[in-house]
PDB file of C-alpha atoms and ligand atoms in Angstrom:
ATOM      1  CA  UNK A1115      84.440  78.411  70.564  1.00 65.00           C
ATOM      2  CA  UNK A1116      86.338  77.540  73.792  1.00 87.00           C
ATOM      3  CA  UNK A1117      86.496  79.554  76.726  1.00 95.00           C
ATOM      4  CA  UNK A1118      89.118  82.325  76.819  1.00 98.00           C
ATOM      5  CA  UNK A1119      91.484  82.523  79.755  1.00 98.00           C
ATOM      6  CA  UNK A1120      93.109  85.274  81.841  1.00 98.00           C
ATOM      7  CA  UNK A1121      96.426  84.457  83.358  1.00 98.00           C
ATOM      8  CA  UNK A1122      97.311  86.187  86.449  1.00 98.00           C
ATOM      9  CA  UNK A1123     100.516  86.715  88.308  1.00 98.00           C
ATOM     10  CA  UNK A1124     100.256  86.689  92.401  1.00 98.00           C
ATOM     11  CA  UNK A1125     102.544  88.802  94.217  1.00 98.00           C
ATOM     12  CA  UNK A1126     102.567  92.304  93.302  1.00 98.00           C
ATOM     13  CA  UNK A1127      99.174  92.084  91.043  1.00 98.00           C
ATOM     14  CA  UNK A1128      96.702  90.031  93.170  1.00 98.00           C
ATOM     15  CA  UNK A1129      98.108  90.421  96.728  1.00 98.00           C
ATOM     16  CA  UNK A1130     100.508  93.294  98.130  1.00 97.00           C
ATOM     17  CA  UNK A1131     104.123  92.450  97.312  1.00 96.00           C
ATOM     18  CA  UNK A1132     105.974  91.529 100.516  1.00 94.00           C
ATOM     19  CA  UNK A1133     109.292  90.095 100.148  1.00 92.00           C
ATOM     20  CA  UNK A1134     109.271  86.312  99.680  1.00 93.00           C
ATOM     21  CA  UNK A1135     105.584  86.134 101.427  1.00 94.00           C
ATOM     22  CA  UNK A1136     105.728  82.962 103.676  1.00 94.00           C
ATOM     23  CA  UNK A1137     102.930  83.745 106.235  1.00 94.00           C
ATOM     24  CA  UNK A1138      99.060  83.468 105.575  1.00 95.00           C
ATOM     25  CA  UNK A1139      98.506  86.378 107.767  1.00 95.00           C
ATOM     26  CA  UNK A1140     100.692  88.578 105.564  1.00 95.00           C
ATOM     27  CA  UNK A1141      98.201  88.123 102.732  1.00 97.00           C
ATOM     28  CA  UNK A1142      96.597  91.388 101.795  1.00 97.00           C
ATOM     29  CA  UNK A1143      94.730  91.789  98.406  1.00 98.00           C
ATOM     30  CA  UNK A1144      95.051  94.901  96.416  1.00 98.00           C
ATOM     31  CA  UNK A1145      91.871  97.065  96.450  1.00 97.00           C
ATOM     32  CA  UNK A1146      89.131  96.091  94.225  1.00 98.00           C
ATOM     33  CA  UNK A1147      91.050  92.831  92.866  1.00 98.00           C
ATOM     34  CA  UNK A1148      88.464  90.213  94.251  1.00 98.00           C
ATOM     35  CA  UNK A1149      85.607  92.313  92.329  1.00 98.00           C
ATOM     36  CA  UNK A1150      87.808  92.702  89.220  1.00 98.00           C
ATOM     37  CA  UNK A1151      88.275  88.550  89.363  1.00 98.00           C
ATOM     38  CA  UNK A1152      84.452  88.171  90.051  1.00 98.00           C
ATOM     39  CA  UNK A1153      83.769  90.305  86.834  1.00 98.00           C
ATOM     40  CA  UNK A1154      85.981  87.888  84.805  1.00 98.00           C
ATOM     41  CA  UNK A1155      84.041  85.109  86.282  1.00 98.00           C
ATOM     42  CA  UNK A1156      80.592  86.814  85.263  1.00 98.00           C
ATOM     43  CA  UNK A1157      82.319  87.633  81.748  1.00 97.00           C
ATOM     44  CA  UNK A1158      82.750  83.828  81.521  1.00 97.00           C
ATOM     45  CA  UNK A1159      86.292  83.854  81.118  1.00 98.00           C
ATOM     46  CA  UNK A1160      88.774  81.476  82.806  1.00 98.00           C
ATOM     47  CA  UNK A1161      90.963  82.715  85.533  1.00 98.00           C
ATOM     48  CA  UNK A1162      94.468  80.998  86.141  1.00 98.00           C
ATOM     49  CA  UNK A1163      97.070  82.143  88.565  1.00 98.00           C
ATOM     50  CA  UNK A1164     100.779  81.356  87.520  1.00 98.00           C
ATOM     51  CA  UNK A1165     103.222  82.368  90.335  1.00 98.00           C
ATOM     52  CA  UNK A1166     107.107  81.926  90.682  1.00 98.00           C
ATOM     53  CA  UNK A1167     107.902  80.768  94.047  1.00 97.00           C
ATOM     54  CA  UNK A1168     111.483  80.291  94.507  1.00 97.00           C
ATOM     55  CA  UNK A1169     111.198  80.801  98.265  1.00 96.00           C
ATOM     56  CA  UNK A1170     110.704  77.344  98.242  1.00 96.00           C
ATOM     57  CA  UNK A1171     114.021  76.380  96.606  1.00 96.00           C
ATOM     58  CA  UNK A1172     115.575  78.815  98.762  1.00 96.00           C
ATOM     59  CA  UNK A1173     114.138  77.349 101.877  1.00 96.00           C
ATOM     60  CA  UNK A1174     112.286  80.289 103.160  1.00 96.00           C
ATOM     61  CA  UNK A1175     108.981  78.160 103.533  1.00 95.00           C
ATOM     62  CA  UNK A1176     107.719  74.752 102.325  1.00 96.00           C
ATOM     63  CA  UNK A1177     104.904  73.613 100.151  1.00 96.00           C
ATOM     64  CA  UNK A1178     102.782  73.067 103.011  1.00 96.00           C
ATOM     65  CA  UNK A1179     103.080  76.591 103.890  1.00 96.00           C
ATOM     66  CA  UNK A1180     102.427  77.845 100.510  1.00 96.00           C
ATOM     67  CA  UNK A1181      99.167  75.373 100.594  1.00 97.00           C
ATOM     68  CA  UNK A1182      98.104  77.566 103.764  1.00 97.00           C
ATOM     69  CA  UNK A1183      98.535  80.694 101.930  1.00 97.00           C
ATOM     70  CA  UNK A1184      96.660  79.491  98.871  1.00 97.00           C
ATOM     71  CA  UNK A1185      93.870  78.148 101.082  1.00 97.00           C
ATOM     72  CA  UNK A1186      93.658  81.644 102.906  1.00 97.00           C
ATOM     73  CA  UNK A1187      94.056  83.342  99.200  1.00 98.00           C
ATOM     74  CA  UNK A1188      90.963  81.419  97.822  1.00 97.00           C
ATOM     75  CA  UNK A1189      89.038  82.009 101.256  1.00 97.00           C
ATOM     76  CA  UNK A1190      89.538  85.748 100.710  1.00 97.00           C
ATOM     77  CA  UNK A1191      88.304  85.631  97.167  1.00 98.00           C
ATOM     78  CA  UNK A1192      85.527  83.516  97.772  1.00 98.00           C
ATOM     79  CA  UNK A1193      84.147  85.955 100.701  1.00 97.00           C
ATOM     80  CA  UNK A1194      83.798  88.579  97.613  1.00 97.00           C
ATOM     81  CA  UNK A1195      82.296  86.068  95.261  1.00 98.00           C
ATOM     82  CA  UNK A1196      85.367  85.653  93.142  1.00 98.00           C
ATOM     83  CA  UNK A1197      86.609  82.149  91.825  1.00 98.00           C
ATOM     84  CA  UNK A1198      89.964  81.034  90.412  1.00 98.00           C
ATOM     85  CA  UNK A1199      89.956  78.077  88.203  1.00 98.00           C
ATOM     86  CA  UNK A1200      93.690  76.865  88.643  1.00 98.00           C
ATOM     87  CA  UNK A1201      96.669  77.830  90.255  1.00 98.00           C
ATOM     88  CA  UNK A1202     100.289  76.919  89.262  1.00 98.00           C
ATOM     89  CA  UNK A1203     103.601  77.475  90.892  1.00 98.00           C
ATOM     90  CA  UNK A1204     107.154  77.272  89.855  1.00 98.00           C
ATOM     91  CA  UNK A1205     108.809  76.160  93.282  1.00 98.00           C
ATOM     92  CA  UNK A1206     112.418  76.113  91.802  1.00 98.00           C
ATOM     93  CA  UNK A1207     115.142  78.494  91.833  1.00 97.00           C
ATOM     94  CA  UNK A1208     116.822  80.567  88.914  1.00 95.00           C
ATOM     95  CA  UNK A1209     119.770  78.194  88.432  1.00 95.00           C
ATOM     96  CA  UNK A1210     117.626  74.984  88.336  1.00 96.00           C
ATOM     97  CA  UNK A1211     116.844  74.802  84.617  1.00 95.00           C
ATOM     98  CA  UNK A1212     113.295  73.871  85.068  1.00 98.00           C
ATOM     99  CA  UNK A1213     110.763  74.363  82.482  1.00 97.00           C
ATOM    100  CA  UNK A1214     108.240  76.462  84.650  1.00 98.00           C
ATOM    101  CA  UNK A1215     109.812  79.484  86.006  1.00 98.00           C
ATOM    102  CA  UNK A1216     108.516  82.609  84.179  1.00 98.00           C
ATOM    103  CA  UNK A1217     109.212  83.759  81.580  1.00 98.00           C
ATOM    104  CA  UNK A1218     109.577  80.043  80.596  1.00 98.00           C
ATOM    105  CA  UNK A1219     106.008  78.744  79.450  1.00 98.00           C
ATOM    106  CA  UNK A1220     105.628  75.407  81.655  1.00 98.00           C
ATOM    107  CA  UNK A1221     103.067  76.693  83.677  1.00 98.00           C
ATOM    108  CA  UNK A1222     100.988  77.789  81.097  1.00 98.00           C
ATOM    109  CA  UNK A1223     101.372  74.675  79.230  1.00 98.00           C
ATOM    110  CA  UNK A1224     100.031  72.799  82.076  1.00 98.00           C
ATOM    111  CA  UNK A1225      97.134  75.212  82.682  1.00 98.00           C
ATOM    112  CA  UNK A1226      96.303  74.667  78.703  1.00 98.00           C
ATOM    113  CA  UNK A1227      96.614  70.925  79.206  1.00 98.00           C
ATOM    114  CA  UNK A1228      94.142  71.050  82.190  1.00 98.00           C
ATOM    115  CA  UNK A1229      91.805  73.446  80.951  1.00 97.00           C
ATOM    116  CA  UNK A1230      91.931  73.340  77.075  1.00 97.00           C
ATOM    117  CA  UNK A1231      92.176  76.937  76.178  1.00 97.00           C
ATOM    118  CA  UNK A1232      94.057  78.586  73.515  1.00 98.00           C
ATOM    119  CA  UNK A1233      97.113  80.689  74.941  1.00 98.00           C
ATOM    120  CA  UNK A1234      96.986  82.826  72.060  1.00 98.00           C
ATOM    121  CA  UNK A1235      93.696  84.005  72.835  1.00 98.00           C
ATOM    122  CA  UNK A1236      94.394  84.677  76.382  1.00 98.00           C
ATOM    123  CA  UNK A1237      95.275  87.599  78.682  1.00 98.00           C
ATOM    124  CA  UNK A1238      98.352  87.817  80.797  1.00 98.00           C
ATOM    125  CA  UNK A1239      98.471  90.201  83.708  1.00 99.00           C
ATOM    126  CA  UNK A1240     101.610  90.868  85.877  1.00 98.00           C
ATOM    127  CA  UNK A1241     103.923  93.325  87.720  1.00 98.00           C
ATOM    128  CA  UNK A1242     107.233  92.148  86.086  1.00 98.00           C
ATOM    129  CA  UNK A1243     108.563  92.121  82.849  1.00 98.00           C
ATOM    130  CA  UNK A1244     108.927  87.954  83.077  1.00 98.00           C
ATOM    131  CA  UNK A1245     105.165  88.243  83.040  1.00 98.00           C
ATOM    132  CA  UNK A1246     105.082  90.089  80.096  1.00 98.00           C
ATOM    133  CA  UNK A1247     107.663  87.929  78.419  1.00 98.00           C
ATOM    134  CA  UNK A1248     105.629  85.004  79.411  1.00 98.00           C
ATOM    135  CA  UNK A1249     102.536  86.527  77.744  1.00 98.00           C
ATOM    136  CA  UNK A1250     104.356  87.415  74.573  1.00 98.00           C
ATOM    137  CA  UNK A1251     105.914  83.798  74.576  1.00 98.00           C
ATOM    138  CA  UNK A1252     102.615  82.091  74.446  1.00 98.00           C
ATOM    139  CA  UNK A1253     100.805  84.583  72.150  1.00 98.00           C
ATOM    140  CA  UNK A1254      98.761  86.178  74.681  1.00 98.00           C
ATOM    141  CA  UNK A1255      97.777  89.964  75.016  1.00 98.00           C
ATOM    142  CA  UNK A1256     100.023  91.093  77.818  1.00 98.00           C
ATOM    143  CA  UNK A1257      99.501  93.797  80.659  1.00 98.00           C
ATOM    144  CA  UNK A1258     101.960  95.298  83.132  1.00 98.00           C
ATOM    145  CA  UNK A1259     100.278  96.815  86.196  1.00 98.00           C
ATOM    146  CA  UNK A1260     101.909  99.545  88.284  1.00 98.00           C
ATOM    147  CA  UNK A1261     101.418  97.727  91.486  1.00 98.00           C
ATOM    148  CA  UNK A1262     103.941  95.640  93.186  1.00 98.00           C
ATOM    149  CA  UNK A1263     107.217  95.932  91.194  1.00 98.00           C
ATOM    150  CA  UNK A1264     105.395  97.339  87.835  1.00 98.00           C
ATOM    151  CA  UNK A1265     106.783 100.904  88.275  1.00 98.00           C
ATOM    152  CA  UNK A1266     110.351  99.766  87.566  1.00 97.00           C
ATOM    153  CA  UNK A1267     109.497  98.119  84.143  1.00 98.00           C
ATOM    154  CA  UNK A1268     107.202 100.910  82.956  1.00 97.00           C
ATOM    155  CA  UNK A1269     109.738 102.769  80.958  1.00 97.00           C
ATOM    156  CA  UNK A1270     111.093  99.742  79.081  1.00 97.00           C
ATOM    157  CA  UNK A1271     108.350  97.079  78.730  1.00 98.00           C
ATOM    158  CA  UNK A1272     106.982  95.403  75.784  1.00 98.00           C
ATOM    159  CA  UNK A1273     103.663  95.056  77.234  1.00 98.00           C
ATOM    160  CA  UNK A1274     100.775  95.542  74.995  1.00 98.00           C
ATOM    161  CA  UNK A1275      99.075  97.687  77.773  1.00 98.00           C
ATOM    162  CA  UNK A1276     100.440  99.517  80.871  1.00 98.00           C
ATOM    163  CA  UNK A1277      97.711  99.749  83.487  1.00 98.00           C
ATOM    164  CA  UNK A1278      97.462 101.006  86.974  1.00 98.00           C
ATOM    165  CA  UNK A1279      96.479  97.937  88.457  1.00 98.00           C
ATOM    166  CA  UNK A1280      94.346  94.454  88.042  1.00 98.00           C
ATOM    167  CA  UNK A1281      90.952  96.232  87.961  1.00 98.00           C
ATOM    168  CA  UNK A1282      92.053  98.457  85.478  1.00 98.00           C
ATOM    169  CA  UNK A1283      93.506  95.593  83.255  1.00 98.00           C
ATOM    170  CA  UNK A1284      89.902  93.685  83.601  1.00 98.00           C
ATOM    171  CA  UNK A1285      88.334  97.147  82.479  1.00 98.00           C
ATOM    172  CA  UNK A1286      90.528  97.052  79.228  1.00 98.00           C
ATOM    173  CA  UNK A1287      89.753  93.405  78.800  1.00 98.00           C
ATOM    174  CA  UNK A1288      86.031  93.986  79.121  1.00 97.00           C
ATOM    175  CA  UNK A1289      86.446  96.707  76.277  1.00 97.00           C
ATOM    176  CA  UNK A1290      88.251  94.312  74.008  1.00 97.00           C
ATOM    177  CA  UNK A1291      85.769  91.684  74.266  1.00 96.00           C
ATOM    178  CA  UNK A1292      82.797  93.878  73.402  1.00 89.00           C
TER     179      UNK A1292
HETATM  180 MG1  LIG B1795     104.656  89.482  90.667  1.00 86.65          MG
HETATM  181 ZN1  LIG B1796     110.083  75.559  87.928  1.00 86.65          ZN
END
């Protein structure tokens, strides 16, 4: 049996939504997020972050700055014993016709190629309907969180589960795997 994976959106799900976060010092984790990711590690689930970063295409920040943000993110998580197996970004804008901008599956395809998991046995957690659509598209169980932009999608979402936040999603996953 291959390891199961949890696919997690970044902004509004792991860290507090700031409009086009462009400064590592603006990075702020939601409460309980690091502990929740640590629990996924302990449950022997893979953890991958999939994030649309059109701020690159829009010229708000560059890839070097994005790297600094992710170095700080990893440091903050590691400080609480939480580890991420992979992080995938779409740097493109909506009109670039790329294959990786959520809800398109390019980032998940790449993660599957790198980590060899079955996306139909994965879980997808995010605060926007594009995250839910990505999850459905690859056959994963999908969670909409009420942090970030979540509240505006709660009424119409096609998510399998609507939960308060990432730690709540991890609670549900823990129950599903029992
Ligand atoms: Mg988000
Ligand atoms: Zn892309």
